[in-house]
Amino acid sequence: MKHLLKLEDWTTEEIINTLNLADQLKYEQKHGIEHKILKGKTLGMIFEKSSTRTRVSFEVGMTQLGGYPLFLSSNDLQIGRGEPVEDTARVLSRFLDGIMIRTFEQSEVEALAEYGSIPIINGLTDYCHPCQVLADLMTIREFKGKLEGLKMCFIGDGNNMMNSLIVGALSTGMSISVACPEGYEPPQHILEFAEKYGADGKFELCRNPLDAAKNADVVYTDVWASMGQEEEKKIREKVFKDFQVNAELMSKTNEGCMVLHCLPAHRGEEITAEVLEAHADEIFEEAENRLHAQKAVLVKCMADENQKD
Ligand code: CP
Ligand code: NVA
């Protein structure tokens, strides 16, 4: 059974194969070539947090692949009233062919996979956002022609995005430097991953964003307060005020440096309006690539064996 619970579960080869398939599906879709690989299959999409990109791209992607996307808000499911995820997994496995879930705890996604008998795809947890990072890697390859040897830098919170980008970058031959305030580092498990796969200076944790940005080929940032951290917003505005992608920071990067943002963005906080607009081509292509990258994930996880490539 192929799941996408977190990116570190996938080998480099699986990640690269998925990016190659995403490129192919993008090409086919742009050229009107139909690819109804998931005809007759249903994807349940459970959302316990808001979403624009993830919901719409999975829904459209599933439709383009000939399958049926079923939106399930946790407010309407019994899971929202306390039915155990272990039972939900076993019930939904009897109706559906796959589940995409956006929730808080990573353990909920892992439990769905453990108790269910269909592929589970993580559409964001507090811990990680693997679908986003596959789209990000796809976008970098599209603009730069390669991943290997490039340097990414991430400015901001040690959150789901920083976690998955560290894994994604180091798994594909990129180096990555991150800048975060003290107390906002990624969790121990990710730092251990970085120590193991980021030897020879491929991983660096900085306190000064300008140090992290030095010689970067890709600058990435994300909101200071993630979904579920609304009550910390005021404190975080103070803690993160110097962790902004702005003109000064961009002046430290390599010529032709890209800027990516998973969106939604808060102009004037983690990124200035000026930098965002100067890199809008990259950032909105990145948003579009959610569709193509996730279609590749859906095929890898849900297609019949002879249709997976
Ligand atoms: N980047 C991202 O996952 O966007 P949504 O929250 O709109 O799905
Ligand atoms: N870190 C953000 C990412 C949103 C796509 C959040 O979890 O809210």
Tab-separated table of C-alpha atoms and ligand atoms in Angstrom:
chain	number	residue	atom	x	y	z
A	1	MET	CA	0.000	0.000	0.000
A	2	LYS	CA	1.478	3.360	-1.029
A	3	HIS	CA	0.717	6.294	1.261
A	4	LEU	CA	2.098	9.828	1.429
A	5	LEU	CA	2.097	10.423	5.178
A	6	LYS	CA	5.321	12.453	5.282
A	7	LEU	CA	8.066	13.066	2.729
A	8	GLU	CA	10.777	11.221	4.679
A	9	ASP	CA	8.856	7.973	4.028
A	10	TRP	CA	9.617	8.304	0.298
A	11	THR	CA	13.012	7.531	-1.241
A	12	THR	CA	14.839	10.007	-3.468
A	13	GLU	CA	13.987	7.786	-6.434
A	14	GLU	CA	10.269	7.855	-5.589
A	15	ILE	CA	10.335	11.644	-5.220
A	16	ILE	CA	12.127	12.159	-8.548
A	17	ASN	CA	9.838	9.666	-10.342
A	18	THR	CA	6.840	11.554	-9.002
A	19	LEU	CA	8.243	14.881	-10.210
A	20	ASN	CA	8.869	13.350	-13.653
A	21	LEU	CA	5.289	12.075	-13.791
A	22	ALA	CA	4.023	15.496	-12.645
A	23	ASP	CA	5.907	17.137	-15.549
A	24	GLN	CA	4.376	14.639	-17.970
A	25	LEU	CA	0.837	15.124	-16.629
A	26	LYS	CA	1.256	18.909	-16.823
A	27	TYR	CA	2.387	18.635	-20.438
A	28	GLU	CA	-0.525	16.339	-21.312
A	29	GLN	CA	-3.088	18.545	-19.626
A	30	LYS	CA	-1.770	21.640	-21.440
A	31	HIS	CA	-1.957	19.770	-24.771
A	32	GLY	CA	-5.477	18.431	-24.293
A	33	ILE	CA	-4.314	14.823	-23.888
A	34	GLU	CA	-6.702	12.980	-21.587
A	35	HIS	CA	-5.309	10.794	-18.828
A	36	LYS	CA	-8.274	9.133	-17.091
A	37	ILE	CA	-6.034	6.879	-15.018
A	38	LEU	CA	-8.314	6.890	-11.944
A	39	LYS	CA	-11.592	6.240	-13.755
A	40	GLY	CA	-14.192	4.906	-11.331
A	41	LYS	CA	-12.165	5.676	-8.182
A	42	THR	CA	-13.300	7.931	-5.348
A	43	LEU	CA	-11.046	10.096	-3.183
A	44	GLY	CA	-12.433	11.219	0.179
A	45	MET	CA	-11.040	14.623	1.191
A	46	ILE	CA	-11.245	15.296	4.931
A	47	PHE	CA	-10.622	18.897	5.982
A	48	GLU	CA	-10.248	19.841	9.651
A	49	LYS	CA	-8.625	23.176	8.659
A	50	SER	CA	-9.376	25.751	5.938
A	51	SER	CA	-7.946	25.479	2.445
A	52	THR	CA	-8.092	27.117	-0.971
A	53	ARG	CA	-5.260	25.511	-2.967
A	54	THR	CA	-5.303	22.022	-1.508
A	55	ARG	CA	-9.034	21.575	-1.766
A	56	VAL	CA	-9.429	22.953	-5.272
A	57	SER	CA	-6.316	21.306	-6.726
A	58	PHE	CA	-7.195	17.863	-5.348
A	59	GLU	CA	-10.790	18.209	-6.486
A	60	VAL	CA	-9.853	19.331	-9.997
A	61	GLY	CA	-6.943	16.871	-10.187
A	62	MET	CA	-9.121	13.910	-9.277
A	63	THR	CA	-11.716	15.007	-11.849
A	64	GLN	CA	-9.066	15.394	-14.576
A	65	LEU	CA	-7.863	11.862	-13.812
A	66	GLY	CA	-11.380	10.525	-14.370
A	67	GLY	CA	-12.095	9.900	-10.685
A	68	TYR	CA	-14.525	11.413	-8.201
A	69	PRO	CA	-13.501	13.759	-5.359
A	70	LEU	CA	-15.700	13.710	-2.269
A	71	PHE	CA	-15.303	16.736	0.043
A	72	LEU	CA	-15.770	15.820	3.702
A	73	SER	CA	-15.731	18.627	6.240
A	74	SER	CA	-14.868	17.392	9.710
A	75	ASN	CA	-17.715	19.601	11.006
A	76	ASP	CA	-20.162	17.293	9.240
A	77	LEU	CA	-18.427	13.985	9.922
A	78	GLN	CA	-18.886	12.021	13.140
A	79	ILE	CA	-15.107	12.399	13.614
A	80	GLY	CA	-15.897	16.022	14.538
A	81	ARG	CA	-18.118	14.674	17.341
A	82	GLY	CA	-15.514	12.299	18.700
A	83	GLU	CA	-15.822	9.092	16.655
A	84	PRO	CA	-12.351	7.519	16.872
A	85	VAL	CA	-10.122	7.855	13.819
A	86	GLU	CA	-9.468	4.093	14.023
A	87	ASP	CA	-13.178	3.411	13.366
A	88	THR	CA	-13.492	6.164	10.754
A	89	ALA	CA	-10.547	4.630	8.872
A	90	ARG	CA	-12.100	1.165	8.799
A	91	VAL	CA	-15.497	2.453	7.687
A	92	LEU	CA	-14.273	4.843	4.999
A	93	SER	CA	-11.942	2.148	3.596
A	94	ARG	CA	-15.049	0.189	2.617
A	95	PHE	CA	-16.479	3.045	0.514
A	96	LEU	CA	-13.499	4.929	-0.849
A	97	ASP	CA	-10.354	4.184	-2.882
A	98	GLY	CA	-8.171	6.775	-1.135
A	99	ILE	CA	-8.256	9.542	1.480
A	100	MET	CA	-6.624	12.949	1.494
A	101	ILE	CA	-6.662	14.521	4.949
A	102	ARG	CA	-5.768	17.961	6.307
A	103	THR	CA	-5.649	18.009	10.080
A	104	PHE	CA	-3.668	19.025	13.170
A	105	GLU	CA	-1.929	15.960	14.590
A	106	GLN	CA	0.402	13.885	12.421
A	107	SER	CA	-0.613	10.904	14.566
A	108	GLU	CA	-4.157	11.123	13.153
A	109	VAL	CA	-2.849	10.684	9.610
A	110	GLU	CA	-0.634	7.787	10.696
A	111	ALA	CA	-3.605	6.163	12.486
A	112	LEU	CA	-5.771	6.416	9.365
A	113	ALA	CA	-3.058	4.531	7.464
A	114	GLU	CA	-2.629	1.965	10.221
A	115	TYR	CA	-6.316	1.128	10.634
A	116	GLY	CA	-7.554	1.747	7.102
A	117	SER	CA	-6.892	-0.381	4.046
A	118	ILE	CA	-6.673	2.332	1.353
A	119	PRO	CA	-3.954	4.885	0.447
A	120	ILE	CA	-3.747	7.950	2.728
A	121	ILE	CA	-2.358	11.284	1.490
A	122	ASN	CA	-1.337	14.038	3.896
A	123	GLY	CA	-2.781	17.385	2.780
A	124	LEU	CA	-1.062	19.229	5.691
A	125	THR	CA	-0.625	18.597	9.385
A	126	ASP	CA	1.075	20.709	12.046
A	127	TYR	CA	4.159	18.571	11.349
A	128	CYS	CA	4.458	18.579	7.569
A	129	HIS	CA	3.098	19.504	4.150
A	130	PRO	CA	4.526	16.963	1.696
A	131	CYS	CA	2.226	17.754	-1.259
A	132	GLN	CA	3.257	21.399	-1.139
A	133	VAL	CA	6.952	20.513	-1.171
A	134	LEU	CA	6.575	18.203	-4.174
A	135	ALA	CA	5.004	21.145	-6.035
A	136	ASP	CA	7.841	23.381	-4.819
A	137	LEU	CA	10.540	20.990	-6.075
A	138	MET	CA	8.693	20.675	-9.383
A	139	THR	CA	8.658	24.484	-9.710
A	140	ILE	CA	12.355	24.843	-8.910
A	141	ARG	CA	13.215	22.232	-11.566
A	142	GLU	CA	10.975	24.041	-14.036
A	143	PHE	CA	12.681	27.409	-13.514
A	144	LYS	CA	16.253	26.279	-12.806
A	145	GLY	CA	16.429	23.064	-14.840
A	146	LYS	CA	17.790	21.059	-11.888
A	147	LEU	CA	17.720	20.586	-8.117
A	148	GLU	CA	21.111	19.052	-7.376
A	149	GLY	CA	23.670	21.585	-6.208
A	150	LEU	CA	21.234	24.455	-5.637
A	151	LYS	CA	20.945	26.217	-2.293
A	152	MET	CA	17.559	26.907	-0.737
A	153	CYS	CA	17.012	29.109	2.275
A	154	PHE	CA	13.929	29.227	4.474
A	155	ILE	CA	13.193	32.286	6.592
A	156	GLY	CA	10.779	32.027	9.513
A	157	ASP	CA	9.064	29.522	11.737
A	158	GLY	CA	10.209	25.924	12.273
A	159	ASN	CA	6.784	24.790	11.112
A	160	ASN	CA	5.259	22.209	8.774
A	161	MET	CA	6.738	23.976	5.734
A	162	MET	CA	10.254	24.270	7.123
A	163	ASN	CA	10.141	20.610	8.172
A	164	SER	CA	9.083	19.305	4.776
A	165	LEU	CA	11.427	21.610	2.863
A	166	ILE	CA	14.425	20.383	4.864
A	167	VAL	CA	13.487	16.798	3.969
A	168	GLY	CA	12.666	17.627	0.335
A	169	ALA	CA	15.804	19.667	-0.302
A	170	LEU	CA	18.245	17.243	1.336
A	171	SER	CA	16.579	14.237	-0.334
A	172	THR	CA	17.112	15.712	-3.793
A	173	GLY	CA	20.703	16.953	-3.565
A	174	MET	CA	19.994	20.564	-2.643
A	175	SER	CA	21.498	22.282	0.359
A	176	ILE	CA	19.318	24.270	2.720
A	177	SER	CA	19.920	26.933	5.322
A	178	VAL	CA	17.134	27.965	7.646
A	179	ALA	CA	16.796	31.057	9.826
A	180	CYS	CA	14.463	31.007	12.797
A	181	PRO	CA	14.302	32.721	16.194
A	182	GLU	CA	15.399	30.815	19.290
A	183	GLY	CA	12.625	28.544	20.499
A	184	TYR	CA	11.073	28.229	17.019
A	185	GLU	CA	13.366	25.544	15.586
A	186	PRO	CA	12.084	22.468	13.754
A	187	PRO	CA	11.458	19.414	15.974
A	188	GLN	CA	14.282	17.101	17.065
A	189	HIS	CA	13.320	14.412	14.564
A	190	ILE	CA	13.847	16.852	11.660
A	191	LEU	CA	17.124	18.157	13.104
A	192	GLU	CA	18.326	14.544	13.291
A	193	PHE	CA	17.313	14.027	9.649
A	194	ALA	CA	19.235	17.201	8.760
A	195	GLU	CA	22.299	16.003	10.660
A	196	LYS	CA	22.225	12.657	8.874
A	197	TYR	CA	21.535	13.855	5.307
A	198	GLY	CA	22.884	17.393	5.547
A	199	ALA	CA	26.524	16.584	6.306
A	200	ASP	CA	29.338	18.549	4.567
A	201	GLY	CA	27.630	21.879	5.194
A	202	LYS	CA	24.452	20.966	3.293
A	203	PHE	CA	22.327	22.034	6.250
A	204	GLU	CA	22.742	25.167	8.319
A	205	LEU	CA	20.567	26.631	11.076
A	206	CYS	CA	21.109	30.395	11.423
A	207	ARG	CA	19.747	33.064	13.746
A	208	ASN	CA	20.341	35.914	11.320
A	209	PRO	CA	18.183	35.719	8.148
A	210	LEU	CA	20.867	37.612	6.187
A	211	ASP	CA	23.369	34.810	6.912
A	212	ALA	CA	20.916	32.149	5.749
A	213	ALA	CA	20.215	34.054	2.509
A	214	LYS	CA	23.877	34.233	1.469
A	215	ASN	CA	24.335	32.687	-1.999
A	216	ALA	CA	20.823	31.241	-2.027
A	217	ASP	CA	19.282	30.150	-5.333
A	218	VAL	CA	15.784	29.835	-3.848
A	219	VAL	CA	14.336	31.843	-0.953
A	220	TYR	CA	11.263	30.438	0.761
A	221	THR	CA	9.070	31.828	3.495
A	222	ASP	CA	5.731	31.108	5.153
A	223	VAL	CA	3.371	32.779	7.609
A	224	TRP	CA	4.576	33.629	11.126
A	225	ALA	CA	1.462	32.105	12.722
A	226	SER	CA	0.109	28.902	11.177
A	227	MET	CA	-3.444	27.600	11.301
A	228	GLY	CA	-4.221	26.681	14.895
A	229	GLN	CA	-1.799	29.318	16.279
A	230	GLU	CA	-4.183	32.280	15.942
A	231	GLU	CA	-3.943	33.061	19.656
A	232	GLU	CA	-0.160	33.461	19.402
A	233	LYS	CA	-0.429	35.948	16.534
A	234	LYS	CA	0.470	39.063	18.560
A	235	ILE	CA	3.469	37.446	20.287
A	236	ARG	CA	4.694	36.008	17.022
A	237	GLU	CA	4.523	39.396	15.282
A	238	LYS	CA	7.117	40.620	17.773
A	239	VAL	CA	9.311	37.506	17.732
A	240	PHE	CA	9.437	37.257	13.927
A	241	LYS	CA	9.609	40.948	12.990
A	242	ASP	CA	13.169	40.634	11.632
A	243	PHE	CA	12.425	37.399	9.787
A	244	GLN	CA	11.164	38.987	6.612
A	245	VAL	CA	11.964	38.394	2.945
A	246	ASN	CA	12.684	41.923	1.711
A	247	ALA	CA	15.014	43.792	-0.649
A	248	GLU	CA	17.913	43.766	1.808
A	249	LEU	CA	17.679	40.011	2.254
A	250	MET	CA	17.411	39.448	-1.508
A	251	SER	CA	20.614	41.462	-2.024
A	252	LYS	CA	22.551	38.653	-0.274
A	253	THR	CA	21.301	35.942	-2.638
A	254	ASN	CA	22.708	34.651	-5.914
A	255	GLU	CA	21.852	36.366	-9.173
A	256	GLY	CA	18.516	35.067	-10.513
A	257	CYS	CA	17.446	33.802	-7.100
A	258	MET	CA	13.852	32.545	-7.034
A	259	VAL	CA	11.318	33.331	-4.310
A	260	LEU	CA	8.664	30.792	-3.365
A	261	HIS	CA	5.796	30.960	-0.884
A	262	CYS	CA	3.250	28.216	-0.222
A	263	LEU	CA	0.534	30.905	0.202
A	264	PRO	CA	-1.557	32.386	1.675
A	265	ALA	CA	0.935	35.275	2.130
A	266	HIS	CA	0.827	38.154	4.575
A	267	ARG	CA	2.397	41.113	2.793
A	268	GLY	CA	4.362	43.336	5.162
A	269	GLU	CA	4.933	40.442	7.572
A	270	GLU	CA	6.993	37.468	6.322
A	271	ILE	CA	7.424	39.009	2.841
A	272	THR	CA	7.200	42.518	1.428
A	273	ALA	CA	4.638	43.253	-1.293
A	274	GLU	CA	7.516	44.396	-3.505
A	275	VAL	CA	9.398	41.065	-3.344
A	276	LEU	CA	6.219	39.028	-3.729
A	277	GLU	CA	5.127	40.933	-6.828
A	278	ALA	CA	8.628	40.805	-8.338
A	279	HIS	CA	8.478	37.003	-8.059
A	280	ALA	CA	4.776	36.516	-8.791
A	281	ASP	CA	5.505	34.387	-11.905
A	282	GLU	CA	7.340	31.851	-9.774
A	283	ILE	CA	4.944	31.929	-6.823
A	284	PHE	CA	1.767	31.468	-8.876
A	285	GLU	CA	3.349	28.778	-11.072
A	286	GLU	CA	4.188	27.076	-7.783
A	287	ALA	CA	0.517	27.316	-6.798
A	288	GLU	CA	-0.543	25.835	-10.165
A	289	ASN	CA	1.956	23.023	-9.762
A	290	ARG	CA	0.031	21.798	-6.708
A	291	LEU	CA	-2.436	20.420	-9.257
A	292	HIS	CA	0.134	18.597	-11.372
A	293	ALA	CA	2.276	17.323	-8.487
A	294	GLN	CA	-0.766	16.009	-6.608
A	295	LYS	CA	-2.116	14.295	-9.716
A	296	ALA	CA	1.207	12.448	-9.842
A	297	VAL	CA	0.831	11.556	-6.140
A	298	LEU	CA	-2.731	10.326	-6.748
A	299	VAL	CA	-1.519	8.129	-9.605
A	300	LYS	CA	1.417	6.750	-7.577
A	301	CYS	CA	-0.839	5.955	-4.610
A	302	MET	CA	-4.171	5.026	-6.183
A	303	ALA	CA	-3.696	3.776	-9.752
A	304	ASP	CA	-3.742	0.108	-10.648
A	305	GLU	CA	-0.192	-1.339	-10.677
A	306	ASN	CA	0.177	-1.361	-14.495
A	307	GLN	CA	-0.773	2.349	-14.727
A	308	LYS	CA	1.536	3.822	-12.081
A	309	ASP	CA	4.236	5.105	-14.474
B	1	CP	N1	-0.496	26.211	0.370
B	1	CP	C1	-1.651	25.628	0.754
B	1	CP	O1	-1.683	24.467	1.188
B	1	CP	O2	-2.747	26.402	0.583
B	1	CP	P1	-4.228	26.134	1.158
B	1	CP	O3	-4.147	26.281	2.656
B	1	CP	O4	-5.065	27.169	0.507
B	1	CP	O5	-4.638	24.740	0.786
B	2	NVA	N1	2.309	26.914	7.877
B	2	NVA	C1	1.042	27.204	7.250
B	2	NVA	C2	0.988	26.617	5.885
B	2	NVA	C3	-0.282	26.882	5.137
B	2	NVA	C4	-0.307	26.265	3.778
B	2	NVA	C5	-0.091	26.679	8.113
B	2	NVA	O1	0.026	25.541	8.599
B	2	NVA	O2	-1.062	27.386	8.328
